[in-house]
Amino acid sequence: MKDVNNLPHLSTMLCSILLLLSVSACSSEAKNTNKSNLAFSDDVKAVVYIESPKVGTLLQLRGIAGKGVLIAKKDNRQEEQTTCVSSPIRFAAGDFGGDSIGIQSVEPIRLLIYSDKVAEKLIAGDEVVSEDYVITDQIESQLGDIKIESGLTLSYGFVLNPGEWSWSSVFGLDHDEVDCGLLKRLAL
């Protein structure tokens, strides 16, 4: 008779943590985000700000989930002008840095997007996975595609998914036009 391993697989446990974090993150409102915490420099194409992410740990696994706001430059080539748009965004990250079991709030996460390709994907409503791009942090002098300003370390892999966890997201991603000065304030 063949022995069966009844222990859950590592990926199943990580998915369970992220699902639990996703459900708890849905309860917080991203619309109340203090947009003054977001800022842009001239090189920054977009800023992702997750105001109150939740972290869950299960022994050595650690996951972070939350929702926030994406502020991005949107070039209008026909009129040769730049406008800025705001839209909701979902965030999930994970690594193997856990050391206990529990769920708690952590500091806000701010990511600066320097890549036109990444910004265009997010504006179009497409998912962005960190392993497909060059990720840097505030210690490194190079910019990369995405720079972690706060709330994460380079040990995390993450996914940015524009939209909301609601039925309204079925009908497409809503963009609100915002003052581009908001983008500059967020990137600083």
GROMACS .gro file of C-alpha atoms in nm:
model
  188
    1MET     CA    1   0.000   0.000   0.000
    2LYS     CA    2   0.128   0.346  -0.089
    3ASP     CA    3   0.191   0.599   0.191
    4VAL     CA    4   0.000   0.925   0.158
    5ASN     CA    5   0.144   1.250   0.287
    6ASN     CA    6  -0.142   1.435   0.454
    7LEU     CA    7   0.063   1.745   0.535
    8PRO     CA    8  -0.045   2.052   0.335
    9HIS     CA    9   0.192   2.172   0.068
   10LEU     CA   10   0.382   2.496   0.120
   11SER     CA   11   0.202   2.666  -0.168
   12THR     CA   12  -0.138   2.569  -0.024
   13MET     CA   13  -0.044   2.721   0.310
   14LEU     CA   14   0.079   3.044   0.144
   15CYS     CA   15  -0.241   3.070  -0.059
   16SER     CA   16  -0.443   3.026   0.260
   17ILE     CA   17  -0.254   3.311   0.427
   18LEU     CA   18  -0.301   3.541   0.127
   19LEU     CA   19  -0.672   3.456   0.109
   20LEU     CA   20  -0.713   3.534   0.478
   21LEU     CA   21  -0.527   3.863   0.433
   22SER     CA   22  -0.733   3.950   0.125
   23VAL     CA   23  -1.056   3.908   0.316
   24SER     CA   24  -0.935   4.119   0.607
   25ALA     CA   25  -0.798   4.388   0.373
   26CYS     CA   26  -1.137   4.422   0.205
   27SER     CA   27  -1.278   4.572   0.522
   28SER     CA   28  -1.057   4.880   0.508
   29GLU     CA   29  -1.147   5.166   0.278
   30ALA     CA   30  -0.891   5.281   0.023
   31LYS     CA   31  -1.105   5.585  -0.059
   32ASN     CA   32  -1.003   5.744   0.271
   33THR     CA   33  -0.637   5.736   0.169
   34ASN     CA   34  -0.453   6.052   0.256
   35LYS     CA   35  -0.332   6.137  -0.093
   36SER     CA   36  -0.084   6.387   0.046
   37ASN     CA   37   0.134   6.084   0.126
   38LEU     CA   38   0.179   6.029  -0.247
   39ALA     CA   39   0.426   6.225  -0.459
   40PHE     CA   40   0.609   6.224  -0.795
   41SER     CA   41   0.933   6.350  -0.935
   42ASP     CA   42   0.972   6.413  -1.308
   43ASP     CA   43   1.103   6.057  -1.368
   44VAL     CA   44   0.820   5.888  -1.178
   45LYS     CA   45   0.541   5.760  -1.403
   46ALA     CA   46   0.313   5.634  -1.124
   47VAL     CA   47   0.288   5.587  -0.748
   48VAL     CA   48   0.119   5.301  -0.566
   49TYR     CA   49   0.016   5.377  -0.208
   50ILE     CA   50  -0.131   5.112   0.024
   51GLU     CA   51  -0.232   5.295   0.340
   52SER     CA   52  -0.310   5.013   0.583
   53PRO     CA   53  -0.185   4.674   0.465
   54LYS     CA   54  -0.228   4.364   0.680
   55VAL     CA   55   0.048   4.110   0.736
   56GLY     CA   56  -0.020   3.749   0.822
   57THR     CA   57   0.237   3.499   0.935
   58LEU     CA   58   0.217   3.124   0.964
   59LEU     CA   59   0.540   2.989   1.104
   60GLN     CA   60   0.799   3.074   0.833
   61LEU     CA   61   0.550   3.204   0.574
   62ARG     CA   62   0.460   3.572   0.565
   63GLY     CA   63   0.207   3.748   0.344
   64ILE     CA   64   0.090   4.106   0.306
   65ALA     CA   65  -0.233   4.217   0.142
   66GLY     CA   66  -0.421   4.542   0.110
   67LYS     CA   67  -0.584   4.784  -0.123
   68GLY     CA   68  -0.492   5.137  -0.200
   69VAL     CA   69  -0.459   5.389  -0.476
   70LEU     CA   70  -0.263   5.418  -0.800
   71ILE     CA   71  -0.182   5.769  -0.920
   72ALA     CA   72  -0.037   5.767  -1.273
   73LYS     CA   73   0.060   6.002  -1.554
   74LYS     CA   74  -0.143   5.942  -1.865
   75ASP     CA   75  -0.003   6.092  -2.185
   76ASN     CA   76  -0.257   6.215  -2.437
   77ARG     CA   77  -0.054   6.200  -2.758
   78GLN     CA   78  -0.332   6.357  -2.969
   79GLU     CA   79  -0.346   6.673  -2.759
   80GLU     CA   80   0.023   6.655  -2.656
   81GLN     CA   81  -0.055   6.698  -2.289
   82THR     CA   82  -0.013   6.493  -1.975
   83THR     CA   83  -0.297   6.426  -1.736
   84CYS     CA   84  -0.296   6.224  -1.417
   85VAL     CA   85  -0.545   5.959  -1.315
   86SER     CA   86  -0.629   5.787  -0.990
   87SER     CA   87  -0.768   5.436  -0.958
   88PRO     CA   88  -0.803   5.170  -0.688
   89ILE     CA   89  -0.542   4.894  -0.673
   90ARG     CA   90  -0.507   4.563  -0.489
   91PHE     CA   91  -0.176   4.443  -0.349
   92ALA     CA   92  -0.046   4.104  -0.234
   93ALA     CA   93   0.310   4.009  -0.133
   94GLY     CA   94   0.481   3.716   0.030
   95ASP     CA   95   0.814   3.583   0.151
   96PHE     CA   96   0.958   3.329   0.394
   97GLY     CA   97   1.035   3.574   0.676
   98GLY     CA   98   0.764   3.469   0.920
   99ASP     CA   99   0.844   3.369   1.275
  100SER     CA  100   0.504   3.331   1.444
  101ILE     CA  101   0.134   3.291   1.376
  102GLY     CA  102  -0.089   3.597   1.353
  103ILE     CA  103  -0.232   3.890   1.160
  104GLN     CA  104  -0.149   4.258   1.221
  105SER     CA  105  -0.138   4.596   1.052
  106VAL     CA  106   0.193   4.728   0.922
  107GLU     CA  107   0.329   5.059   0.798
  108PRO     CA  108   0.199   5.199   0.467
  109ILE     CA  109   0.354   5.072   0.144
  110ARG     CA  110   0.468   5.318  -0.122
  111LEU     CA  111   0.604   5.207  -0.458
  112LEU     CA  112   0.739   5.443  -0.726
  113ILE     CA  113   0.696   5.329  -1.086
  114TYR     CA  114   0.971   5.449  -1.321
  115SER     CA  115   0.891   5.223  -1.617
  116ASP     CA  116   0.652   5.343  -1.889
  117LYS     CA  117   0.562   4.980  -1.959
  118VAL     CA  118   0.461   4.909  -1.598
  119ALA     CA  119   0.261   5.233  -1.571
  120GLU     CA  120   0.078   5.161  -1.898
  121LYS     CA  121  -0.008   4.807  -1.784
  122LEU     CA  122  -0.148   4.934  -1.455
  123ILE     CA  123  -0.351   5.210  -1.625
  124ALA     CA  124  -0.491   4.951  -1.867
  125GLY     CA  125  -0.600   4.738  -1.570
  126ASP     CA  126  -0.345   4.460  -1.621
  127GLU     CA  127  -0.174   4.277  -1.335
  128VAL     CA  128   0.195   4.343  -1.265
  129VAL     CA  129   0.411   4.073  -1.102
  130SER     CA  130   0.738   4.183  -0.940
  131GLU     CA  131   0.944   3.892  -1.073
  132ASP     CA  132   0.896   4.023  -1.429
  133TYR     CA  133   1.063   4.360  -1.356
  134VAL     CA  134   1.369   4.517  -1.194
  135ILE     CA  135   1.280   4.606  -0.834
  136THR     CA  136   1.501   4.835  -0.625
  137ASP     CA  137   1.475   4.991  -0.281
  138GLN     CA  138   1.570   5.324  -0.126
  139ILE     CA  139   1.925   5.203  -0.052
  140GLU     CA  140   2.012   5.146  -0.419
  141SER     CA  141   2.113   5.438  -0.639
  142GLN     CA  142   1.969   5.288  -0.959
  143LEU     CA  143   1.600   5.340  -1.028
  144GLY     CA  144   1.486   5.010  -1.183
  145ASP     CA  145   1.128   4.964  -1.303
  146ILE     CA  146   0.971   4.980  -0.956
  147LYS     CA  147   1.132   5.131  -0.648
  148ILE     CA  148   1.021   5.036  -0.297
  149GLU     CA  149   1.002   5.356  -0.093
  150SER     CA  150   0.846   5.216   0.224
  151GLY     CA  151   0.670   4.919   0.378
  152LEU     CA  152   0.854   4.634   0.200
  153THR     CA  153   1.198   4.485   0.154
  154LEU     CA  154   1.348   4.324  -0.155
  155SER     CA  155   1.283   3.978  -0.006
  156TYR     CA  156   0.913   4.008  -0.094
  157GLY     CA  157   0.762   3.905  -0.423
  158PHE     CA  158   0.445   4.103  -0.496
  159VAL     CA  159   0.152   4.145  -0.731
  160LEU     CA  160  -0.021   4.473  -0.821
  161ASN     CA  161  -0.375   4.424  -0.948
  162PRO     CA  162  -0.569   4.736  -1.053
  163GLY     CA  163  -0.935   4.740  -0.956
  164GLU     CA  164  -1.144   4.671  -0.650
  165TRP     CA  165  -1.276   4.359  -0.480
  166SER     CA  166  -1.632   4.431  -0.580
  167TRP     CA  167  -1.892   4.379  -0.850
  168SER     CA  168  -1.814   4.725  -0.989
  169SER     CA  169  -1.476   4.595  -1.108
  170VAL     CA  170  -1.658   4.357  -1.345
  171PHE     CA  171  -1.765   4.655  -1.556
  172GLY     CA  172  -1.414   4.790  -1.605
  173LEU     CA  173  -1.157   4.997  -1.423
  174ASP     CA  174  -1.266   5.347  -1.328
  175HIS     CA  175  -1.014   5.628  -1.351
  176ASP     CA  176  -1.063   5.965  -1.187
  177GLU     CA  177  -0.863   6.258  -1.321
  178VAL     CA  178  -0.652   6.421  -1.050
  179ASP     CA  179  -0.410   6.710  -1.027
  180CYS     CA  180  -0.062   6.601  -1.144
  181GLY     CA  181   0.081   6.796  -0.850
  182LEU     CA  182  -0.054   6.514  -0.634
  183LEU     CA  183   0.173   6.273  -0.820
  184LYS     CA  184   0.475   6.495  -0.753
  185ARG     CA  185   0.391   6.523  -0.381
  186LEU     CA  186   0.359   6.143  -0.352
  187ALA     CA  187   0.696   6.070  -0.511
  188LEU     CA  188   0.892   6.296  -0.277
   0.00000   0.00000   0.00000
